[in-house]
């Protein structure tokens, strides 16, 4: 080897450029090919179909460039560093270690994977409209016990990876695992359907399964499994290293449902909002919050004024008294509002009633001044340093936490040296860099775009308020209001405002005018664009949008791209990446459309989850082991960093317009449909192959029969 | 562990759905030590109606198993017959199988040829054959393989490999050169082999740098799958059936030699490489890269490493070792062989840590870009 190093080829600068240029070009083009559809589609839909200008277009454009650049680095890093590292450990582990050690390693790795790529923030976003009186258990899991939720998901993933390793070791089929797990999960879900508290967390539990497996975990676990499978098992066995992702999507559902069942006894039943805050229920309701002050804070920020009064024993005076106390007593204030000295005042302006504001500020004059001061600084600039630091931490944490145990095992337990060190380290660096850039890009570009389209989307079937274009007009004078008349003789009021460089007529609504502060809050409205309010045509547009969005976003998903390439590699090209991607993307599209239907018509989740999973059991039985492993695994990888924020933005946009409590469940449905589509494709391909093979035998048999005559 | 022994190497390319049957029947007659590799075989799918107008790939891939093993010379023919009979490979569309004579130069004592007791089989007429092997960058395989399909010669087999060579002598910049290769194997009558090789060089642009490598290797005999199309046919028999029937009557494929009919495009005089040797090292999974490095410092220009699985009975002394194996194929000149073998032996290629085995076969004609 040393001899070889001595004979290293010297590459001149121009030669290096000649090598690098096509290399970089190919990879960038590859990523552009994977994201162009979803981006152009979102832009097209917002500007042409919905007819709304894209806000912050320049920032979004920068974000999209960053997404492409980040994805390029990330994917290249996966193939150079992370996956070879995982495969190496997979190859060496069974040779130099015993099963119990491998299982411990698997448990730790699975657990760390969950901590490294925390899906919990995503779920908290999905559940931000969840309130403690309608869904106490769900509220508890998402706020006070969110860390326990993460640990239970982590335990689920750990158990799953360990079972995956046992399975490879003994060459077991994936099918029995699927039957048992799906059967168990469906029974639990149906049981949960009849308990008001458990019902609320089924969506969360199934979504946990869908989001746990992120873009770093999936390739790593795949590579590890492939490495192990190459070394163990007999030559004839069909296992190739897939299937762990499936288990890692199913086990967390189980652990979260069990956690819910365990906590069930300690939470109150769902009740009316006002009852929830009454003193007689205080003993059970207070357990949902960190402490007494936590509950006060929640009451002030999130509850209606009636509930706030109910919390203070039904007496408005006591509430006002309490607020006055807060504004005077600093230690009490920090206990409730935190360290920011202005937090109470800001709350009063944003959430308080007039009386509450008065009690905080002391005089009407101070209130007026404060209002104009706090409400003019609405627009926020992009905080670049914060953005950089936050996303770098995310990237380093995700990759560091996952590769650290691998390195430890490799150096300490297996006592192996790292082959091609420079390549693997460069790969890991690319992954971290890529993930950082990519997350910034998502935040600046895709998230923003998704949120804009998502919140405007319901305008296709109902009237919505465009909160993005909400304005506070200060010093509003009611004398400006003019009147007009409709053909039906109804008298209407409006006024002119100068927005940008145009004079725009705006309908006048008395309720939006605050005579004390002389402010007019104006929120432009839009829709319904297709047909009348709530018409099927408009909803159909939304469903179609959801389908195409799911399809496009899936094609851009990095974990699925990695899975597709791995499948193509291991099947020697007989199962092409493009076929897998198309099948999965169509499945996700259908799933997301169904998920939107769930929100629009408020269909119980179990009705949408049970039938496809029940249908999957016979289909799984009919399919070959190869397709079962690939099909079920693709379900786990579909919901990644591109799909999830878009789906949530859309789900929440529609949910808030039609008044649905939580946006859970769409991701779970989007995970089950691709299994169906991939297995269906698999059955068709296999049938054709078998037919081609038996066709010649059939004709030959007929020939020999004729020969006999 | 040196010995020079002539043995028969049998290679069968069969549809994965029938490989189990063949493996079982081989086990019965005493062929217990063999290697399995995954491959695919593309065939042209004839599209009907408006689908025919759509652009896109009109090839469909079948999963293929490459079963290869060594047997003593005298049982070569019966084993070949057995595979054809059990796999019904005489029917077009089910697979190919052939035998060749190779030199088993060096090997770990447990990695020897199979020595089944002689047995009798039905006699099936074989064809005379020559093999063509072409190694190109991953993704370019389809176009080269199509040559065999378009000329109706045979159904090619493609598998993946990893190439080493110039790449490994570079610094980190090597990541810009993909190591992944596709290996295309076809077998055809000796009369056609050179024409096909010429056409593959054209299609694969192998006369340009970094495109790939192609070589011929002599085979003894066998039967090849000629069903290159799939789909409904409008005649009483498919063309493959007709050809197979005439081959049967004529007792060979000489009547349909292509050399006279295929137009030789451009007829360039190429600098072919002649008198080379294909030195294939079979070793335990994970050890191939290092051993190839050793061979390269002893003079080999590069290697293509492909992954195999070792099939052996559960009571074999090897069953404790992982079934993962690697086949490292190196094309070298005659006088390099000795040095490479010594270097490999010194590196421990034939000890218990690698279980190496070296097979040599003649490469009468090869071609690649050699620089200006």
Short mmCIF file of C-alpha atoms in Angstrom, two decimals, chain A residues 310-468:
data_model
loop_
_atom_site.label_atom_id
_atom_site.label_comp_id
_atom_site.label_asym_id
_atom_site.label_seq_id
_atom_site.Cartn_x
_atom_site.Cartn_y
_atom_site.Cartn_z
CA UNK A 310 -63.81 31.60 35.37
CA UNK A 311 -60.21 30.90 36.27
CA UNK A 312 -60.23 33.76 38.76
CA UNK A 313 -63.23 32.27 40.52
CA UNK A 314 -65.79 33.98 38.31
CA UNK A 315 -64.85 37.45 39.46
CA UNK A 316 -63.61 40.03 36.99
CA UNK A 317 -62.35 42.24 39.80
CA UNK A 318 -60.02 39.57 41.07
CA UNK A 319 -58.53 39.17 37.58
CA UNK A 320 -57.90 42.91 37.22
CA UNK A 321 -56.44 42.93 40.70
CA UNK A 322 -54.14 40.08 39.76
CA UNK A 323 -52.93 41.88 36.64
CA UNK A 324 -52.23 45.07 38.57
CA UNK A 325 -50.27 43.00 41.03
CA UNK A 326 -48.26 41.51 38.17
CA UNK A 327 -47.37 44.87 36.66
CA UNK A 328 -46.12 46.10 40.02
CA UNK A 329 -44.45 43.02 41.43
CA UNK A 330 -41.47 42.05 39.31
CA UNK A 331 -40.77 38.61 40.79
CA UNK A 332 -44.37 37.57 40.26
CA UNK A 333 -44.28 38.86 36.71
CA UNK A 334 -41.14 36.97 35.76
CA UNK A 335 -42.65 33.79 37.19
CA UNK A 336 -45.48 34.06 34.71
CA UNK A 337 -44.07 35.99 31.76
CA UNK A 338 -40.39 35.18 31.85
CA UNK A 339 -37.41 37.51 31.93
CA UNK A 340 -38.53 39.98 29.24
CA UNK A 341 -39.70 43.07 31.17
CA UNK A 342 -41.99 44.12 28.28
CA UNK A 343 -43.69 40.76 27.93
CA UNK A 344 -46.69 41.71 30.05
CA UNK A 345 -47.23 44.93 28.12
CA UNK A 346 -46.93 43.18 24.81
CA UNK A 347 -49.45 40.62 25.96
CA UNK A 348 -51.84 43.37 26.95
CA UNK A 349 -51.62 45.01 23.52
CA UNK A 350 -51.90 41.79 21.54
CA UNK A 351 -54.37 39.77 23.62
CA UNK A 352 -55.84 41.97 26.35
CA UNK A 353 -59.29 43.48 26.57
CA UNK A 354 -59.60 47.23 27.18
CA UNK A 355 -59.99 46.75 30.89
CA UNK A 356 -57.01 44.47 31.04
CA UNK A 357 -54.88 46.95 29.11
CA UNK A 358 -55.97 49.68 31.43
CA UNK A 359 -54.98 47.65 34.46
CA UNK A 360 -51.55 46.97 33.02
CA UNK A 361 -50.71 50.47 31.79
CA UNK A 362 -52.52 52.47 34.44
CA UNK A 363 -53.87 55.23 32.16
CA UNK A 364 -55.68 55.53 28.84
CA UNK A 365 -52.97 57.76 27.48
CA UNK A 366 -50.25 55.21 28.18
CA UNK A 367 -52.33 52.53 26.45
CA UNK A 368 -52.66 54.64 23.31
CA UNK A 369 -48.97 55.39 23.16
CA UNK A 370 -48.05 51.79 23.72
CA UNK A 371 -50.42 50.60 21.01
CA UNK A 372 -48.83 52.78 18.36
CA UNK A 373 -45.36 51.82 19.53
CA UNK A 374 -45.80 48.06 19.63
CA UNK A 375 -48.00 47.61 16.59
CA UNK A 376 -45.96 49.55 14.06
CA UNK A 377 -42.96 47.25 14.44
CA UNK A 378 -44.77 44.29 12.92
CA UNK A 379 -42.48 43.51 10.03
CA UNK A 380 -39.50 41.35 10.97
CA UNK A 381 -36.28 41.25 8.97
CA UNK A 382 -34.44 37.97 8.41
CA UNK A 383 -32.15 37.40 11.38
CA UNK A 384 -29.11 36.04 9.53
CA UNK A 385 -26.75 35.15 12.43
CA UNK A 386 -29.54 33.44 14.33
CA UNK A 387 -30.55 31.50 11.20
CA UNK A 388 -26.98 30.36 10.59
CA UNK A 389 -26.28 29.33 14.16
CA UNK A 390 -29.58 27.53 14.64
CA UNK A 391 -29.34 25.49 11.46
CA UNK A 392 -25.66 24.68 11.91
CA UNK A 393 -26.45 23.28 15.34
CA UNK A 394 -29.25 21.18 13.88
CA UNK A 395 -26.92 19.78 11.21
CA UNK A 396 -23.99 19.08 13.50
CA UNK A 397 -26.26 17.51 16.08
CA UNK A 398 -28.05 15.25 13.61
CA UNK A 399 -24.92 13.92 11.97
CA UNK A 400 -22.71 14.03 15.05
CA UNK A 401 -25.10 12.12 17.28
CA UNK A 402 -25.55 9.44 14.66
CA UNK A 403 -21.97 8.96 13.56
CA UNK A 404 -20.43 9.15 17.02
CA UNK A 405 -21.67 5.70 18.11
CA UNK A 406 -20.52 4.32 14.77
CA UNK A 407 -17.01 5.65 15.25
CA UNK A 408 -16.93 4.47 18.86
CA UNK A 409 -17.97 0.96 17.87
CA UNK A 410 -15.56 0.92 14.96
CA UNK A 411 -12.49 2.05 16.89
CA UNK A 412 -13.11 0.73 20.40
CA UNK A 413 -15.16 -2.41 19.92
CA UNK A 414 -14.12 -3.66 16.49
CA UNK A 415 -10.64 -2.12 16.56
CA UNK A 416 -10.80 -1.46 12.85
CA UNK A 417 -9.14 1.39 11.07
CA UNK A 418 -11.08 3.60 8.74
CA UNK A 419 -10.42 2.80 5.09
CA UNK A 420 -10.31 5.73 2.68
CA UNK A 421 -10.32 8.12 5.61
CA UNK A 422 -10.15 11.26 3.49
CA UNK A 423 -13.15 10.23 1.43
CA UNK A 424 -15.35 9.35 4.38
CA UNK A 425 -14.44 12.44 6.36
CA UNK A 426 -15.01 14.63 3.31
CA UNK A 427 -18.37 12.90 2.91
CA UNK A 428 -19.38 13.58 6.50
CA UNK A 429 -18.33 17.19 6.12
CA UNK A 430 -20.43 17.45 2.97
CA UNK A 431 -23.40 15.98 4.81
CA UNK A 432 -23.15 18.48 7.65
CA UNK A 433 -22.60 21.38 5.28
CA UNK A 434 -25.37 20.19 3.01
CA UNK A 435 -27.83 19.71 5.80
CA UNK A 436 -27.10 23.16 7.24
CA UNK A 437 -27.50 24.94 3.90
CA UNK A 438 -30.51 22.84 3.04
CA UNK A 439 -32.32 23.60 6.32
CA UNK A 440 -31.70 27.32 5.87
CA UNK A 441 -32.99 27.06 2.33
CA UNK A 442 -36.10 25.22 3.45
CA UNK A 443 -36.79 27.82 6.11
CA UNK A 444 -36.27 30.79 3.81
CA UNK A 445 -37.68 29.40 0.62
CA UNK A 446 -39.85 26.35 0.63
CA UNK A 447 -41.44 26.92 4.04
CA UNK A 448 -42.39 30.48 3.22
CA UNK A 449 -43.74 29.55 -0.16
CA UNK A 450 -45.63 26.61 1.31
CA UNK A 451 -47.11 28.73 4.05
CA UNK A 452 -48.30 31.36 1.61
CA UNK A 453 -49.93 28.85 -0.68
CA UNK A 454 -51.25 26.80 2.23
CA UNK A 455 -52.94 29.69 3.96
CA UNK A 456 -54.42 31.03 0.74
CA UNK A 457 -55.52 27.63 -0.53
CA UNK A 458 -58.93 27.52 1.21
CA UNK A 459 -59.89 30.62 -0.78
CA UNK A 460 -60.73 28.27 -3.60
CA UNK A 461 -63.83 27.09 -1.75
CA UNK A 462 -64.55 29.71 0.90
CA UNK A 463 -63.97 33.33 1.85
CA UNK A 464 -60.76 33.73 3.77
CA UNK A 465 -58.89 36.60 5.33
CA UNK A 466 -55.46 37.24 3.92
CA UNK A 467 -53.58 37.53 7.21
CA UNK A 468 -50.32 38.17 5.33
#
